[in-house]
Amino acid sequence: MTAIARWCLRRRLAVVLLWCAVLVGVGTSALFSGSSFSNQYDVPGTESGRANTMISESFPGRDGDSDTIVWHTGKGTDASTDKVRDTQVEKTMDRTLKDIADLPGVASVQSPYGSPGVAGDRGEQQDRISRDGRTAYATVTFDAAVEKLDKKDVERVVETAQGAGEDVPGMDVELGGPGIALTEKQEGHLSEAVGIAVAAVVLLIAFGSLAAMLLPLVTALVSVGTAILGIGLLSHVMTVADFAPMLGTLIGLGVGIDYALFIITRHRRGLKEGMPVEEAAERAVASAGRAVVFAGVTVCIALLGMLVLQLSFLNGVAIAASLTVVLAVLSSVTLVPALLGVIGKRALSRRERRRLAEHGPDEPADLHSEEDAADGAGSPGGTGVRRRRASVAARWSSFVARHPRLLGGVAAVVMVVLAVPVAGLQLGTSDQGSNPGTTTTRQAYDLLSDGFGPGTNGPLTLVGEIDDAKAKLEFEKLPGELRDVQGVAHVSGGELNGSGSTGVITVVPESGPQAESTSQLVDDLRKDVLPEATGSSSLDMQVGGVTAAHDDFASVILGKLPLFVGVVVSLGCALLLVAFRSIGIPLKAALMNVMAVAAACGVVVAVFQWGWGSGLMGLGGSGPIEPFLPVIMVSVLFGLSMDYQVFLVSRMYEEWRLTGDNCRSVRVGLAETGRVINSAAVIMIAVFGAFVLSGDRIIAMFGIGLAAAVALDAFVLRTLLVPALMHMLGSANWWLPKWMDRWLPRVSIEPEAVPETVPEKVPEPVGAGVGATVPAQRFRTLIGLSETAPTVTPHGYRDD
């Protein structure tokens, strides 16, 4: 790492230009090739997946996205427009639907009026007009799937349809469906801007230097920008979810800023202790840079653990998110030292530079005292350096050491209470009924529910292959039998394809797509109703539709979740076992990570499934939790939790190797890393929390879940529960069987310290005065070693 830092420092301009060239090159490629993201979450091989495949192959005209135009009358005082069949209403909507059918990108329109030029006949009128005669709907089918739709084509449809509502007094026209939802997505980057702005404030307070504050932001933006553009290119060669770029931005900004923060903090400490700029940067990368690389590896391993699920939808998310982390690590260990060389001493604030020039370098604070132990140059035995007053983190560390059982118990209770809502977790895909009430998709959803029943928003599609005359006869009898099934509101069809080999029946449930009773109806149809109705023939019916697809997806995820969690936890523990050569450290890390995930998921359930505060935040109403959310949250949170575990325990482990004193090791580790971990946590919380403003329910779930997890991890687990447990366990924290110690490879996060003979006095660095000398301990402080290493010299660092 030292060699990498030295190379980047010496060729700082080339490094900066190289990163700029990569960003411009990837951006140019993405500009010309565009992107091909997907929002299809169904799983091939499931029953709903087979049903969709059969429809696509047998009914080619249904390949395009299908959306709904709903109009409702009776809100005005004009009796001539009180019903959807009134002359003015029918004439206006008939003309509007014809105009929409002629728009670019529209394949067909099914009207409730059976109008010439628009698909539909009088036999379908009762199905598309409510019983009270005040609500009607038409179906618009586009010529492409939703992920391939041109947003401008959809916007023309919305403008044309809503224009009709302005021509008829008392009539509302709203639109719903996946394609229409494209027009409601926010194109701006408000969430990113808010997160970056808050991060800038935190960095400015922490550093007091504008140059030092800008450096993490610049490196994070460069790496994230490159990654997001690269994800667009990746979408052409594999399935990548449409929310992957936003998720990548969320993760990339968080880890990118934090990784740079860790290195810059160590660099600033070196400058304050009298090192030249180049040496301080090299030492920072050699120590904090190692931890950054190790932490990045753990995050990537956790994310790539999603590959064991063997779902193409999640494979793309895993690789896309890992790409952002890899680039964040690369920019931290290459671009950060190059820019540190560019800004020089300006990494310190003006006051810090002035104090350094006037009073000389700092000596680390005495962690055993809360008093100012300064000893001046003129005092007897004085060293001529200033000893800083013990920090708040040091005093807190001492407080935890005195009350480990009490504080550990409080922290455990907090985590358990927050995890309680997970017991009521309901997996499923929230539909447009959970959108904010001001959106046209939500209003269309409500109009359909009020006029035709909630099941109209999520009908089930029954598809079957018809091989012979007996199967055809059974298929023709099936709609009548389905009408008597409990939970079924309406049945239409069966419709045959051109060759008569495939038939489709549409079943409208009595309940909405998100309701548990609808999921129960899907199970009843699959296990009881359809097998009994078709058992005497070769007819094999597959149940598809929105609810069926979501239930199948959730079942697949839940079935593979134990394997996924086991793989991620095992790999993470293996890394910690090798790094810290301890059985207890990995086990505690696994327990802490599980607690963080459970508590964060509990917060998500309370906000989004129970609806606690979701309306106030503009996130719509309550609804189920996305099936893939626990998987992605486990990956991301496990990786981020490992970050803090690595930075905290690596300092404790370094002190343990030097002193063999567990109590001191825990106190020193918490005191020296507490402030930087808390600063990093505040930045991540700000970045993640700001994504609530994205307007996307899925991204908002990730934002709130990750922000809650980081807050709990940093301020409850790492500052309370982990050190409390380590104090209670004592030296058992570092126990490792001898046979395992011989078997494990040697990997060090911090540079190894090699004991050597220490001279009594060494020359004072330049600027200390002619002929001045300092004790060997002072020299160790100047080069960045712990003051507690009585037999370690500066030569103990190994360059890697």
CSV table of N, CA, C and O in Angstrom, one decimal, residues 153-200:
chain,number,residue,atom,x,y,z
A,153,ASP,N,-43.6,9.1,-25.3
A,153,ASP,CA,-44.9,8.5,-25.8
A,153,ASP,C,-45.9,8.4,-24.7
A,153,ASP,O,-47.1,8.7,-25.0
A,154,VAL,N,-45.5,8.0,-23.6
A,154,VAL,CA,-46.4,7.8,-22.4
A,154,VAL,C,-46.9,9.2,-22.0
A,154,VAL,O,-48.1,9.3,-21.7
A,155,GLU,N,-46.1,10.2,-22.0
A,155,GLU,CA,-46.5,11.5,-21.6
A,155,GLU,C,-47.5,12.1,-22.5
A,155,GLU,O,-48.5,12.8,-22.1
A,156,ARG,N,-47.4,11.8,-23.8
A,156,ARG,CA,-48.5,12.2,-24.8
A,156,ARG,C,-49.8,11.6,-24.4
A,156,ARG,O,-50.9,12.3,-24.5
A,157,VAL,N,-49.8,10.3,-24.1
A,157,VAL,CA,-51.0,9.7,-23.7
A,157,VAL,C,-51.7,10.3,-22.5
A,157,VAL,O,-52.9,10.6,-22.4
A,158,VAL,N,-50.8,10.6,-21.5
A,158,VAL,CA,-51.3,11.2,-20.2
A,158,VAL,C,-51.9,12.6,-20.5
A,158,VAL,O,-53.0,12.9,-20.1
A,159,GLU,N,-51.2,13.4,-21.3
A,159,GLU,CA,-51.7,14.7,-21.6
A,159,GLU,C,-53.0,14.7,-22.4
A,159,GLU,O,-53.9,15.5,-22.1
A,160,THR,N,-53.1,13.8,-23.4
A,160,THR,CA,-54.3,13.7,-24.2
A,160,THR,C,-55.5,13.3,-23.3
A,160,THR,O,-56.6,13.8,-23.5
A,161,ALA,N,-55.3,12.3,-22.5
A,161,ALA,CA,-56.4,11.7,-21.7
A,161,ALA,C,-56.9,12.8,-20.6
A,161,ALA,O,-58.1,13.0,-20.5
A,162,GLN,N,-55.9,13.4,-19.9
A,162,GLN,CA,-56.3,14.3,-18.9
A,162,GLN,C,-56.9,15.6,-19.5
A,162,GLN,O,-57.6,16.3,-18.9
A,163,GLY,N,-56.6,15.9,-20.8
A,163,GLY,CA,-57.2,17.0,-21.5
A,163,GLY,C,-58.7,16.9,-21.6
A,163,GLY,O,-59.4,17.9,-21.6
A,164,ALA,N,-59.1,15.6,-21.7
A,164,ALA,CA,-60.6,15.4,-21.9
A,164,ALA,C,-61.3,15.8,-20.6
A,164,ALA,O,-62.4,16.2,-20.6
A,165,GLY,N,-60.7,15.6,-19.4
A,165,GLY,CA,-61.3,16.0,-18.2
A,165,GLY,C,-61.5,17.5,-18.1
A,165,GLY,O,-62.5,17.9,-17.4
A,166,GLU,N,-60.7,18.3,-18.8
A,166,GLU,CA,-60.9,19.7,-18.7
A,166,GLU,C,-62.1,20.2,-19.6
A,166,GLU,O,-62.6,21.3,-19.4
A,167,ASP,N,-62.5,19.3,-20.6
A,167,ASP,CA,-63.5,19.7,-21.5
A,167,ASP,C,-64.9,19.3,-21.0
A,167,ASP,O,-65.9,19.9,-21.5
A,168,VAL,N,-65.0,18.5,-20.0
A,168,VAL,CA,-66.3,18.1,-19.5
A,168,VAL,C,-66.4,18.4,-18.0
A,168,VAL,O,-65.6,18.0,-17.2
A,169,PRO,N,-67.4,19.3,-17.6
A,169,PRO,CA,-67.5,19.7,-16.2
A,169,PRO,C,-67.9,18.5,-15.3
A,169,PRO,O,-68.7,17.7,-15.7
A,170,GLY,N,-67.2,18.4,-14.2
A,170,GLY,CA,-67.5,17.3,-13.2
A,170,GLY,C,-66.9,16.0,-13.6
A,170,GLY,O,-67.3,15.0,-12.9
A,171,MET,N,-66.0,15.9,-14.5
A,171,MET,CA,-65.5,14.6,-14.9
A,171,MET,C,-64.0,14.6,-14.5
A,171,MET,O,-63.2,15.5,-14.9
A,172,ASP,N,-63.6,13.5,-13.9
A,172,ASP,CA,-62.1,13.3,-13.6
A,172,ASP,C,-61.6,12.2,-14.5
A,172,ASP,O,-62.2,11.2,-14.6
A,173,VAL,N,-60.4,12.4,-15.0
A,173,VAL,CA,-59.7,11.4,-15.8
A,173,VAL,C,-58.4,11.1,-15.2
A,173,VAL,O,-57.6,12.0,-15.1
A,174,GLU,N,-58.1,9.9,-14.8
A,174,GLU,CA,-56.9,9.5,-14.2
A,174,GLU,C,-56.3,8.3,-15.0
A,174,GLU,O,-57.1,7.6,-15.6
A,175,LEU,N,-55.0,8.0,-14.8
A,175,LEU,CA,-54.4,6.9,-15.5
A,175,LEU,C,-53.5,6.1,-14.6
A,175,LEU,O,-52.9,6.7,-13.7
A,176,GLY,N,-53.5,4.8,-14.8
A,176,GLY,CA,-52.7,3.9,-14.0
A,176,GLY,C,-52.0,2.8,-14.8
A,176,GLY,O,-52.4,2.6,-15.9
A,177,GLY,N,-51.1,2.2,-14.1
A,177,GLY,CA,-50.3,1.1,-14.8
A,177,GLY,C,-48.8,1.4,-14.8
A,177,GLY,O,-48.4,2.5,-14.5
A,178,PRO,N,-48.0,0.3,-15.1
A,178,PRO,CA,-46.6,0.4,-15.0
A,178,PRO,C,-46.0,1.5,-16.0
A,178,PRO,O,-45.1,2.2,-15.6
A,179,GLY,N,-46.6,1.6,-17.2
A,179,GLY,CA,-46.1,2.6,-18.1
A,179,GLY,C,-46.3,4.0,-17.6
A,179,GLY,O,-45.5,4.9,-17.7
A,180,ILE,N,-47.5,4.2,-17.1
A,180,ILE,CA,-47.9,5.6,-16.6
A,180,ILE,C,-47.0,6.0,-15.5
A,180,ILE,O,-46.7,7.1,-15.3
A,181,ALA,N,-46.6,5.0,-14.7
A,181,ALA,CA,-45.7,5.3,-13.5
A,181,ALA,C,-44.4,5.9,-13.9
A,181,ALA,O,-43.8,6.6,-13.2
A,182,LEU,N,-44.0,5.7,-15.2
A,182,LEU,CA,-42.7,6.3,-15.7
A,182,LEU,C,-42.8,7.8,-15.6
A,182,LEU,O,-41.8,8.4,-15.4
A,183,THR,N,-44.0,8.3,-15.9
A,183,THR,CA,-44.1,9.8,-15.9
A,183,THR,C,-44.0,10.4,-14.5
A,183,THR,O,-43.9,11.6,-14.4
A,184,GLU,N,-44.2,9.6,-13.5
A,184,GLU,CA,-44.2,10.1,-12.1
A,184,GLU,C,-42.8,10.0,-11.4
A,184,GLU,O,-42.6,10.5,-10.3
A,185,LYS,N,-41.9,9.4,-12.1
A,185,LYS,CA,-40.5,9.3,-11.5
A,185,LYS,C,-39.8,10.6,-11.6
A,185,LYS,O,-39.8,11.2,-12.6
A,186,GLN,N,-39.2,11.0,-10.5
A,186,GLN,CA,-38.5,12.2,-10.4
A,186,GLN,C,-37.2,12.1,-11.2
A,186,GLN,O,-36.4,11.2,-10.9
A,187,GLU,N,-36.9,13.0,-12.1
A,187,GLU,CA,-35.7,13.0,-12.9
A,187,GLU,C,-34.6,13.7,-12.3
A,187,GLU,O,-33.4,13.6,-12.6
A,188,GLY,N,-34.9,14.6,-11.3
A,188,GLY,CA,-33.9,15.4,-10.7
A,188,GLY,C,-33.1,14.6,-9.7
A,188,GLY,O,-33.3,13.4,-9.5
A,189,HIS,N,-32.1,15.2,-9.1
A,189,HIS,CA,-31.2,14.5,-8.1
A,189,HIS,C,-31.2,15.3,-6.8
A,189,HIS,O,-30.2,15.5,-6.2
A,190,LEU,N,-32.5,15.5,-6.3
A,190,LEU,CA,-32.6,16.3,-5.1
A,190,LEU,C,-32.1,15.5,-3.9
A,190,LEU,O,-31.4,16.0,-3.0
A,191,SER,N,-32.4,14.2,-3.9
A,191,SER,CA,-31.9,13.4,-2.8
A,191,SER,C,-30.4,13.3,-2.7
A,191,SER,O,-29.8,13.5,-1.6
A,192,GLU,N,-29.7,13.1,-3.8
A,192,GLU,CA,-28.3,13.1,-3.8
A,192,GLU,C,-27.7,14.5,-3.4
A,192,GLU,O,-26.7,14.5,-2.6
A,193,ALA,N,-28.3,15.6,-3.9
A,193,ALA,CA,-27.8,16.9,-3.5
A,193,ALA,C,-28.0,17.2,-2.0
A,193,ALA,O,-27.1,17.7,-1.4
A,194,VAL,N,-29.1,16.8,-1.4
A,194,VAL,CA,-29.3,17.0,0.0
A,194,VAL,C,-28.3,16.2,0.8
A,194,VAL,O,-27.7,16.7,1.7
A,195,GLY,N,-28.1,14.9,0.4
A,195,GLY,CA,-27.2,14.1,1.1
A,195,GLY,C,-25.7,14.6,1.1
A,195,GLY,O,-25.0,14.6,2.1
A,196,ILE,N,-25.3,15.1,-0.1
A,196,ILE,CA,-24.0,15.6,-0.3
A,196,ILE,C,-23.8,16.9,0.5
A,196,ILE,O,-22.8,17.2,1.1
A,197,ALA,N,-24.9,17.7,0.5
A,197,ALA,CA,-24.8,19.0,1.3
A,197,ALA,C,-24.6,18.7,2.8
A,197,ALA,O,-23.8,19.4,3.4
A,198,VAL,N,-25.4,17.8,3.3
A,198,VAL,CA,-25.3,17.5,4.7
A,198,VAL,C,-23.9,16.9,5.0
A,198,VAL,O,-23.2,17.2,6.0
A,199,ALA,N,-23.4,16.0,4.1
A,199,ALA,CA,-22.1,15.5,4.3
A,199,ALA,C,-21.0,16.5,4.3
A,199,ALA,O,-20.1,16.5,5.1
A,200,ALA,N,-21.2,17.5,3.4
A,200,ALA,CA,-20.2,18.6,3.3
A,200,ALA,C,-20.2,19.4,4.7
A,200,ALA,O,-19.1,19.8,5.1
